Short mmCIF file of C-alpha atoms in Angstrom, two decimals:
data_model
loop_
_atom_site.label_atom_id
_atom_site.label_comp_id
_atom_site.label_asym_id
_atom_site.label_seq_id
_atom_site.Cartn_x
_atom_site.Cartn_y
_atom_site.Cartn_z
CA MET A 22 30.56 -19.79 -40.97
CA LYS A 23 31.94 -18.46 -44.05
CA HIS A 24 33.45 -15.02 -44.44
CA SER A 25 32.50 -13.22 -47.43
CA ARG A 26 34.92 -12.08 -49.89
CA HIS A 27 34.23 -8.64 -49.49
CA LYS A 28 34.91 -8.74 -46.11
CA MET A 29 38.02 -10.40 -46.36
CA ASN A 30 39.38 -7.89 -49.09
CA ALA A 31 38.23 -5.15 -46.82
CA TRP A 32 40.10 -6.35 -44.08
CA LEU A 33 43.44 -7.14 -45.91
CA ALA A 34 43.47 -3.79 -47.18
CA ALA A 35 42.56 -2.07 -44.22
CA CYS A 36 45.74 -4.11 -42.88
CA ALA A 37 47.61 -3.23 -46.27
CA GLY A 38 46.96 0.55 -45.62
CA LEU A 39 48.10 0.75 -41.80
CA VAL A 40 51.43 -0.86 -42.84
CA PHE A 41 51.97 1.73 -45.67
CA ALA A 42 51.04 4.57 -43.17
CA PHE A 43 53.56 3.42 -40.43
CA MET A 44 56.13 2.79 -43.33
CA VAL A 45 55.49 6.36 -44.67
CA THR A 46 56.09 8.46 -41.04
CA ALA A 47 58.80 6.22 -40.28
CA CYS A 48 60.82 7.50 -43.41
CA SER A 49 62.63 10.72 -43.25
CA ASP A 50 64.35 12.23 -46.20
CA GLY A 51 67.06 13.87 -43.81
CA GLU A 52 66.61 17.75 -44.74
CA ASP A 53 64.36 18.36 -41.91
CA ALA A 54 66.91 16.77 -39.36
CA GLN A 55 68.53 19.54 -37.30
CA GLN A 56 71.94 19.46 -36.24
CA PRO A 57 72.66 19.41 -32.47
CA PRO A 58 73.96 22.60 -31.17
CA SER A 59 77.80 22.64 -30.41
CA LYS A 60 78.98 22.89 -26.70
CA ALA A 61 79.43 26.47 -26.82
CA GLU A 62 75.98 27.22 -28.20
CA ALA A 63 74.38 24.54 -25.92
CA ARG A 64 75.93 26.41 -22.95
CA LYS A 65 75.39 29.87 -23.97
CA MET A 66 71.29 28.91 -24.43
CA GLN A 67 71.48 27.27 -21.03
CA THR A 68 73.06 30.55 -19.56
CA ALA A 69 70.29 32.49 -21.52
CA GLY A 70 67.47 30.63 -19.76
CA ASP A 71 65.95 29.53 -23.43
CA VAL A 72 66.57 25.74 -22.28
CA HIS A 73 63.70 25.04 -19.80
CA ASN A 74 63.97 21.64 -18.24
CA PRO A 75 60.40 21.04 -16.29
CA PHE A 76 61.85 18.01 -14.72
CA ASP A 77 65.09 19.39 -13.12
CA HIS A 78 65.09 22.09 -10.64
CA THR A 79 67.01 25.51 -10.99
CA HIS A 80 70.49 26.28 -9.43
CA ASP A 81 69.93 29.86 -10.07
CA LYS A 82 70.10 30.56 -6.46
CA PRO A 83 73.00 28.87 -4.45
CA VAL A 84 72.78 28.32 -0.97
CA THR A 85 75.46 30.15 0.97
CA ASP A 86 77.46 28.37 3.35
CA ILE A 87 76.12 30.26 6.31
CA ARG A 88 72.49 29.23 5.42
CA LYS A 89 73.61 25.39 4.98
CA HIS A 90 75.00 25.90 8.71
CA LYS A 91 72.19 27.30 10.06
CA PHE A 92 69.91 24.74 8.22
CA GLU A 93 71.88 21.91 9.53
CA HIS A 94 71.66 23.15 13.30
CA ASP A 95 68.12 24.06 13.09
CA PHE A 96 67.23 20.71 11.41
CA ALA A 97 69.11 18.77 14.11
CA ALA A 98 67.65 20.52 16.74
CA GLN A 99 63.94 20.06 15.34
CA CYS A 100 64.74 16.33 14.97
CA VAL A 101 66.14 15.86 18.48
CA GLU A 102 62.96 17.66 19.76
CA ARG A 103 60.85 15.27 17.80
CA GLU A 104 62.45 12.16 19.13
CA LEU A 105 61.99 13.54 22.81
CA LYS A 106 58.39 14.34 22.30
CA ASN A 107 57.59 10.86 23.73
CA SER A 108 60.57 10.24 25.51
CA THR A 109 60.16 9.25 29.52
CA ASP A 110 64.08 9.68 30.01
CA LYS A 111 64.40 13.12 27.99
CA GLU A 112 68.51 13.63 29.04
CA ALA A 113 69.92 10.19 28.41
CA ASP A 114 67.59 10.13 24.94
CA LYS A 115 69.05 13.73 24.11
CA ALA A 116 72.35 12.55 24.35
CA ARG A 117 71.41 9.29 22.34
CA TRP A 118 69.53 11.28 19.35
CA GLU A 119 72.16 14.23 19.00
CA LYS A 120 74.68 12.21 16.97
CA PRO A 121 72.17 10.44 14.48
CA CYS A 122 70.59 13.66 14.19
CA MET A 123 73.44 15.52 13.12
CA CYS A 124 73.93 12.87 10.66
CA ILE A 125 71.05 13.21 8.89
CA ALA A 126 71.01 17.19 8.81
CA THR A 127 74.47 17.01 7.68
CA PHE A 128 73.60 14.40 4.68
CA MET A 129 70.63 16.51 3.90
CA MET A 130 72.52 19.81 3.60
CA LYS A 131 75.03 18.48 1.01
CA ASN A 132 72.41 18.71 -1.53
CA LEU A 133 70.05 21.18 -0.58
CA THR A 134 68.26 23.72 -2.78
CA ALA A 135 68.19 27.35 -2.12
CA ASP A 136 63.99 26.93 -2.32
CA GLU A 137 63.95 24.18 0.20
CA ALA A 138 66.41 26.37 2.41
CA GLY A 139 64.11 29.20 2.36
CA LYS A 140 60.94 27.34 2.83
CA PHE A 141 62.43 25.60 6.01
CA LEU A 142 64.30 28.57 7.67
CA ASP A 143 62.11 31.64 6.95
CA GLU A 144 58.83 29.49 6.64
CA HIS A 145 59.29 27.22 8.90
CA LYS A 146 57.85 24.50 6.25
CA ASN A 147 58.67 20.77 5.74
CA THR A 148 58.51 20.80 1.95
CA GLN A 149 58.07 16.94 0.49
CA SER A 150 61.54 17.07 -1.20
CA LEU A 151 62.83 17.49 2.39
CA VAL A 152 60.76 14.71 3.60
CA ILE A 153 62.04 12.79 0.67
CA LYS A 154 65.71 13.52 1.80
CA TYR A 155 65.06 13.38 5.34
CA GLU A 156 63.96 9.46 5.01
CA ASN A 157 67.18 8.85 2.40
CA ALA A 158 69.40 10.36 5.11
CA ALA A 159 67.85 8.51 8.07
CA PHE A 160 68.26 5.36 6.12
CA HIS A 161 71.65 6.18 5.19
CA CYS A 162 72.81 7.32 8.89
CA LEU A 163 70.52 4.58 10.91
CA GLN A 164 71.35 1.70 8.93
CA ALA A 165 75.48 2.33 8.64
CA LYS A 166 75.72 1.00 12.45
CA GLN A 167 77.29 -2.22 12.37
CA GLN A 168 75.06 -5.44 12.98
CA PRO A 169 76.04 -7.70 15.72
CA LYS A 170 77.59 -10.89 14.62
CA GLU A 171 75.66 -13.98 14.28
CA PRO A 172 76.37 -16.80 16.60
CA GLN A 173 79.04 -19.06 14.80
CA LEU A 174 78.57 -22.81 15.31
CA PHE A 175 81.86 -25.09 14.90
CA GLY A 176 83.93 -22.43 13.86
CA ARG A 177 82.43 -21.85 10.53
CA GLN A 178 81.64 -18.55 8.60
#
C-alpha cells in the first residue's frame, strides 16, 4: 500500500512542529527566573505564615509534657483493655500486656501532634494518623524481642 506524498509531508510537518514547540517552551532567557529567598527571608516568611505546605502538618501548637504524659498512660490503658477483651485469664494477661502497651504508647508519644492529642484525649477518637503510628509502634516494640536461636548442627553457624 502506497502512502501519498501529501500525507507524508503533513506527518513530517506535524512532527517538526511538535519538536519546535517543545524546544521553544524549554528555553528561557533567564530574566524571569527568581532568586531563591535568603535564609533570613525564608524564616521570616515561614513565621509570618506566607508559606503553606499542604503536605506537612503544622507545628503551631506544641504539645505540653502534661498532655503527652496523660496520652501515654491513657493510650497504654486502652491498649491493655483492648487486649484483655477476649482473654480467659485476665490477671496473667494484664501483667503480660502492660509492658508492650507502655512501649507502644511511649513510642507514639515521641512524635505526637497537638491535633492528635486533642482528638484522643478530649474527643476520645482514634484518628487515622494515630492508627498508622500505632501499627508502626507495635511493629517496633513487638519485633524488638530476640528470636530464639535455631538449632546448630555440627557446631556450624
